[in-house]
CSV table of C-alpha atoms and ligand atoms in Angstrom, one decimal:
chain,number,residue,atom,x,y,z
A,219,UNK,CA,24.3,7.2,24.0
A,220,UNK,CA,24.5,3.6,22.8
A,221,UNK,CA,22.9,2.5,19.6
A,222,UNK,CA,23.9,-1.1,19.8
A,223,UNK,CA,21.4,-3.8,19.0
A,224,UNK,CA,23.4,-6.6,20.7
A,225,UNK,CA,21.4,-6.8,23.9
A,226,UNK,CA,18.0,-6.1,22.3
A,227,UNK,CA,15.3,-8.2,20.7
A,228,UNK,CA,16.4,-6.9,17.3
A,229,UNK,CA,19.9,-8.4,17.6
A,230,UNK,CA,19.5,-11.0,14.9
A,231,UNK,CA,18.1,-8.6,12.2
A,232,UNK,CA,20.2,-7.3,9.3
A,233,UNK,CA,19.6,-3.6,9.7
A,234,UNK,CA,21.3,-0.8,7.9
A,235,UNK,CA,23.6,1.6,9.9
A,236,UNK,CA,21.7,4.0,12.2
A,237,UNK,CA,24.4,6.7,11.5
A,238,UNK,CA,22.0,8.9,9.4
A,239,UNK,CA,19.4,8.8,12.2
A,240,UNK,CA,22.0,9.5,14.9
A,241,UNK,CA,23.2,12.6,13.1
A,242,UNK,CA,19.7,13.8,12.1
A,243,UNK,CA,18.5,17.2,13.3
A,244,UNK,CA,15.0,18.3,13.8
A,245,UNK,CA,13.9,20.1,10.6
A,246,UNK,CA,11.0,21.6,8.7
A,247,UNK,CA,9.0,19.1,6.5
A,248,UNK,CA,9.4,20.4,2.9
A,249,UNK,CA,5.8,19.5,2.2
A,250,UNK,CA,3.7,20.6,5.2
A,251,UNK,CA,6.2,22.9,6.9
A,252,UNK,CA,5.8,21.2,10.3
A,253,UNK,CA,8.8,20.7,12.5
A,254,UNK,CA,9.8,17.0,12.4
A,255,UNK,CA,12.6,14.7,13.3
A,256,UNK,CA,13.7,11.8,11.1
A,257,UNK,CA,10.5,11.8,9.0
A,258,UNK,CA,7.1,13.4,8.6
A,259,UNK,CA,4.4,11.1,9.8
A,260,UNK,CA,1.7,13.0,7.9
A,261,UNK,CA,3.5,13.4,4.5
A,262,UNK,CA,5.4,10.1,4.7
A,263,UNK,CA,8.8,11.5,3.7
A,264,UNK,CA,12.2,11.7,5.4
A,265,UNK,CA,12.9,15.0,7.1
A,266,UNK,CA,16.4,16.2,7.9
A,267,UNK,CA,17.9,13.1,6.3
A,268,UNK,CA,18.7,12.5,2.7
A,269,UNK,CA,16.5,9.9,1.1
A,270,UNK,CA,19.5,8.1,-0.4
A,271,UNK,CA,21.0,7.5,3.0
A,272,UNK,CA,18.0,5.4,4.2
A,273,UNK,CA,17.6,1.7,3.3
A,274,UNK,CA,14.9,0.8,0.9
A,275,UNK,CA,13.0,-2.5,0.9
A,276,UNK,CA,11.6,-4.0,-2.2
A,277,UNK,CA,8.4,-6.1,-1.6
A,278,UNK,CA,7.0,-8.8,-3.9
A,279,UNK,CA,3.5,-7.4,-3.6
A,280,UNK,CA,1.9,-4.0,-3.4
A,281,UNK,CA,0.6,-3.0,0.0
A,282,UNK,CA,-2.3,-0.7,0.7
A,283,UNK,CA,-2.4,0.5,4.3
A,284,UNK,CA,-5.9,1.8,5.4
A,285,UNK,CA,-5.3,4.1,8.2
A,286,UNK,CA,-8.0,5.4,10.5
A,287,UNK,CA,-8.1,9.2,10.4
A,288,UNK,CA,-8.1,9.3,14.2
A,289,UNK,CA,-5.2,7.0,14.7
A,290,UNK,CA,-2.6,8.9,16.7
A,291,UNK,CA,-0.3,9.9,13.8
A,292,UNK,CA,2.9,10.2,15.8
A,293,UNK,CA,2.5,6.7,17.2
A,294,UNK,CA,1.5,4.9,14.0
A,295,UNK,CA,4.2,2.9,12.3
A,296,UNK,CA,2.6,2.8,8.8
A,297,UNK,CA,4.7,5.8,7.8
A,298,UNK,CA,7.8,3.5,8.3
A,299,UNK,CA,6.5,1.2,5.7
A,300,UNK,CA,5.8,3.9,3.2
A,301,UNK,CA,9.2,5.6,3.6
A,302,UNK,CA,11.2,2.4,3.6
A,303,UNK,CA,9.3,0.8,0.7
A,304,UNK,CA,8.1,3.8,-1.3
A,305,UNK,CA,7.6,1.8,-4.5
A,306,UNK,CA,5.4,-0.9,-2.9
A,307,UNK,CA,3.4,0.8,-0.1
A,308,UNK,CA,0.6,3.3,-0.3
A,309,UNK,CA,-1.3,4.8,2.6
A,310,UNK,CA,-5.0,5.6,2.4
A,311,UNK,CA,-6.8,7.5,5.1
A,312,UNK,CA,-10.2,6.0,5.9
A,313,UNK,CA,-12.9,6.4,4.5
A,314,UNK,CA,-10.7,6.6,1.4
A,315,UNK,CA,-10.3,3.0,0.2
A,316,UNK,CA,-9.1,2.0,-3.2
A,317,UNK,CA,-11.6,0.1,-5.3
A,318,UNK,CA,-10.7,-3.5,-5.7
A,319,UNK,CA,-12.5,-4.8,-8.8
A,320,UNK,CA,-11.1,-8.3,-8.6
A,321,UNK,CA,-11.3,-9.5,-5.0
A,322,UNK,CA,-9.4,-12.7,-5.9
A,323,UNK,CA,-6.2,-10.7,-6.4
A,324,UNK,CA,-6.3,-9.0,-3.0
A,325,UNK,CA,-5.9,-10.3,0.6
A,326,UNK,CA,-6.8,-8.5,3.8
A,327,UNK,CA,-4.4,-9.1,6.6
A,328,UNK,CA,-6.6,-9.2,9.6
A,329,UNK,CA,-6.7,-11.7,12.5
A,330,UNK,CA,-9.9,-13.6,13.6
A,331,UNK,CA,-11.0,-17.0,14.8
A,332,UNK,CA,-12.3,-17.9,11.3
A,333,UNK,CA,-9.4,-16.4,9.4
A,334,UNK,CA,-7.0,-18.8,7.6
A,335,UNK,CA,-3.4,-18.4,8.4
A,336,UNK,CA,-0.8,-17.7,5.7
A,337,UNK,CA,0.5,-21.3,5.5
A,338,UNK,CA,-3.0,-22.8,5.1
A,339,UNK,CA,-3.7,-20.5,2.1
A,340,UNK,CA,-0.7,-21.8,0.2
A,341,UNK,CA,-1.4,-25.1,-1.5
A,342,UNK,CA,0.3,-28.4,-0.9
A,343,UNK,CA,0.9,-28.0,2.8
A,344,UNK,CA,0.1,-31.6,3.6
A,345,UNK,CA,2.6,-33.0,1.1
A,346,UNK,CA,5.5,-31.0,2.5
A,347,UNK,CA,7.5,-34.1,3.4
A,348,UNK,CA,7.9,-35.3,-0.2
A,349,UNK,CA,11.4,-34.2,-1.2
A,350,UNK,CA,12.4,-33.9,-4.8
A,351,UNK,CA,15.9,-34.8,-5.8
A,352,UNK,CA,17.0,-31.2,-5.6
A,353,UNK,CA,16.0,-31.1,-1.9
A,354,UNK,CA,13.1,-28.7,-2.6
A,355,UNK,CA,9.9,-30.3,-1.5
A,356,UNK,CA,7.2,-30.8,-4.2
A,357,UNK,CA,4.8,-28.8,-2.1
A,358,UNK,CA,7.2,-25.8,-2.0
A,359,UNK,CA,7.9,-26.2,-5.7
A,360,UNK,CA,4.1,-26.0,-6.4
A,361,UNK,CA,3.8,-22.9,-4.2
A,362,UNK,CA,6.7,-21.2,-6.0
A,363,UNK,CA,4.6,-21.1,-9.2
A,364,UNK,CA,1.4,-19.6,-7.6
A,365,UNK,CA,1.3,-16.0,-6.6
A,366,UNK,CA,-0.7,-15.7,-3.4
A,367,UNK,CA,-2.2,-12.4,-4.4
A,368,UNK,CA,-1.3,-9.1,-6.1
A,369,UNK,CA,-2.1,-6.7,-3.3
A,370,UNK,CA,-2.1,-6.9,0.5
A,371,UNK,CA,-4.4,-4.7,2.5
A,372,UNK,CA,-3.4,-3.8,6.1
A,373,UNK,CA,-5.5,-1.8,8.5
A,374,UNK,CA,-3.7,0.6,10.8
A,375,UNK,CA,-6.0,1.6,13.7
A,376,UNK,CA,-7.1,0.7,17.1
A,377,UNK,CA,-8.9,-2.7,17.5
A,378,UNK,CA,-12.4,-1.2,17.6
A,379,UNK,CA,-11.8,1.1,14.6
A,380,UNK,CA,-10.3,-1.8,12.7
A,381,UNK,CA,-13.5,-3.8,13.2
A,382,UNK,CA,-15.5,-1.0,11.8
A,383,UNK,CA,-13.2,-0.5,8.8
A,384,UNK,CA,-13.1,-4.2,7.9
A,385,UNK,CA,-16.9,-4.3,8.1
A,386,UNK,CA,-17.1,-1.6,5.4
A,387,UNK,CA,-18.9,-2.9,2.3
A,388,UNK,CA,-15.8,-2.3,0.2
A,389,UNK,CA,-13.6,-4.6,2.3
A,390,UNK,CA,-16.2,-7.0,3.6
A,391,UNK,CA,-15.9,-9.5,0.8
A,392,UNK,CA,-12.2,-9.5,0.4
A,393,UNK,CA,-10.6,-12.8,1.5
A,394,UNK,CA,-8.6,-12.5,4.7
A,395,UNK,CA,-5.4,-14.0,6.0
A,396,UNK,CA,-3.6,-13.9,9.3
A,397,UNK,CA,-0.1,-14.5,10.3
A,398,UNK,CA,1.2,-17.7,11.7
A,399,UNK,CA,2.1,-17.0,15.4
A,400,UNK,CA,4.4,-14.0,15.7
A,401,UNK,CA,5.6,-12.0,18.7
A,402,UNK,CA,6.2,-8.3,19.0
A,403,UNK,CA,9.7,-7.1,19.3
A,404,UNK,CA,8.7,-4.1,21.2
A,405,UNK,CA,7.1,-5.0,24.4
A,406,UNK,CA,5.8,-1.8,25.9
A,407,UNK,CA,4.4,-1.7,29.3
A,408,UNK,CA,0.9,-1.0,28.1
A,409,UNK,CA,-0.5,-4.4,29.2
A,410,UNK,CA,-0.9,-5.6,25.6
A,411,UNK,CA,-0.3,-9.2,24.9
A,412,UNK,CA,2.9,-10.1,23.1
A,413,UNK,CA,1.1,-11.0,19.9
A,414,UNK,CA,-0.3,-7.5,19.6
A,415,UNK,CA,1.8,-6.3,16.7
A,416,UNK,CA,2.5,-2.8,15.5
A,417,UNK,CA,1.5,-2.3,11.8
A,418,UNK,CA,5.1,-2.3,10.6
A,419,UNK,CA,5.8,-5.6,12.5
A,420,UNK,CA,2.7,-7.2,10.9
A,421,UNK,CA,3.9,-6.2,7.5
A,422,UNK,CA,7.4,-7.5,8.2
A,423,UNK,CA,6.2,-10.8,9.5
A,424,UNK,CA,3.9,-11.3,6.6
A,425,UNK,CA,6.7,-11.0,4.0
A,426,UNK,CA,9.1,-13.0,6.1
A,427,UNK,CA,6.6,-15.8,6.5
A,428,UNK,CA,5.6,-15.6,2.9
A,429,UNK,CA,9.2,-16.0,1.9
A,430,UNK,CA,9.8,-18.9,4.2
A,431,UNK,CA,6.7,-20.7,2.7
A,432,UNK,CA,7.3,-19.8,-1.0
A,433,UNK,CA,10.9,-19.3,-1.7
A,434,UNK,CA,13.6,-21.9,-2.4
A,435,UNK,CA,16.3,-19.8,-0.8
A,436,UNK,CA,16.1,-19.6,3.0
A,437,UNK,CA,15.2,-16.2,4.5
A,438,UNK,CA,18.3,-14.0,4.5
A,439,UNK,CA,17.1,-10.8,6.2
A,440,UNK,CA,15.9,-9.1,3.0
A,441,UNK,CA,12.8,-7.5,4.7
A,442,UNK,CA,14.5,-6.8,8.0
A,443,UNK,CA,15.0,-3.1,7.2
A,444,UNK,CA,11.3,-2.7,7.3
A,445,UNK,CA,12.0,-2.5,11.1
A,446,UNK,CA,14.8,0.1,10.7
A,447,UNK,CA,12.9,3.0,12.3
A,448,UNK,CA,11.1,0.7,14.7
A,449,UNK,CA,14.3,-0.7,16.1
A,450,UNK,CA,15.8,2.7,16.3
A,451,UNK,CA,12.8,4.0,18.3
A,452,UNK,CA,13.3,1.0,20.7
A,453,UNK,CA,16.9,2.2,21.2
A,454,UNK,CA,15.9,5.8,21.8
A,455,UNK,CA,13.4,4.7,24.5
A,456,UNK,CA,15.9,2.3,26.1
A,457,UNK,CA,18.6,5.1,26.2
A,458,UNK,CA,16.1,7.5,27.7
A,459,UNK,CA,15.2,5.0,30.5
A,460,UNK,CA,18.8,4.3,31.2
A,461,UNK,CA,19.8,8.0,31.6
A,462,UNK,CA,16.9,8.7,34.0
B,1276,ZN,ZN1,5.0,16.9,6.3
């Protein structure tokens, strides 16, 4: 079986070696005792793979994923985020929602016609063309000093469940943000449009776009490993199709 990313939509990403996944065997989850391969999607821990052999991704903000209890657990990609960013990501099963006392420090990533996009929330957008002597625009310099928020909330569910979750009183007044245009890497045949993103893709794009808007250094792949399991799943499906 080939595990090459060269001819895939993931080819430009800086991903860790898939060797630990390729050699992984199905095993019993140490926590819930269910049989799993690669990781346990209910306990959010690696299974049959040592934790130290997996990449970890440090995120500049804390992420709370609110997951609908009926979301098909095996299909959900929120566990990828928790396993690859264990220090930054927490998963809450709806109706369990953390209480956010200061809504100014939280943003809810959720698309909608009225929702501002990430770039419009960061100040100084219109003065982008003014370059300082160092080559960093004054707008960017200004943005560097302003944290966008302290926590990001992401909803992991079907569209109709997500509407209900975001209408919940506890989330209703939290300011929202949406991504700039982003396309899915993983175009399944399920007649979904190409901007319909898996939860892990939405998180990946959020941090990549935030970096591009806020940081002086250009984006260098530091969040690419968020897509580590996702890209591997793509290869598994591709290999399966090719051997049919
Ligand atoms: Zn488990």
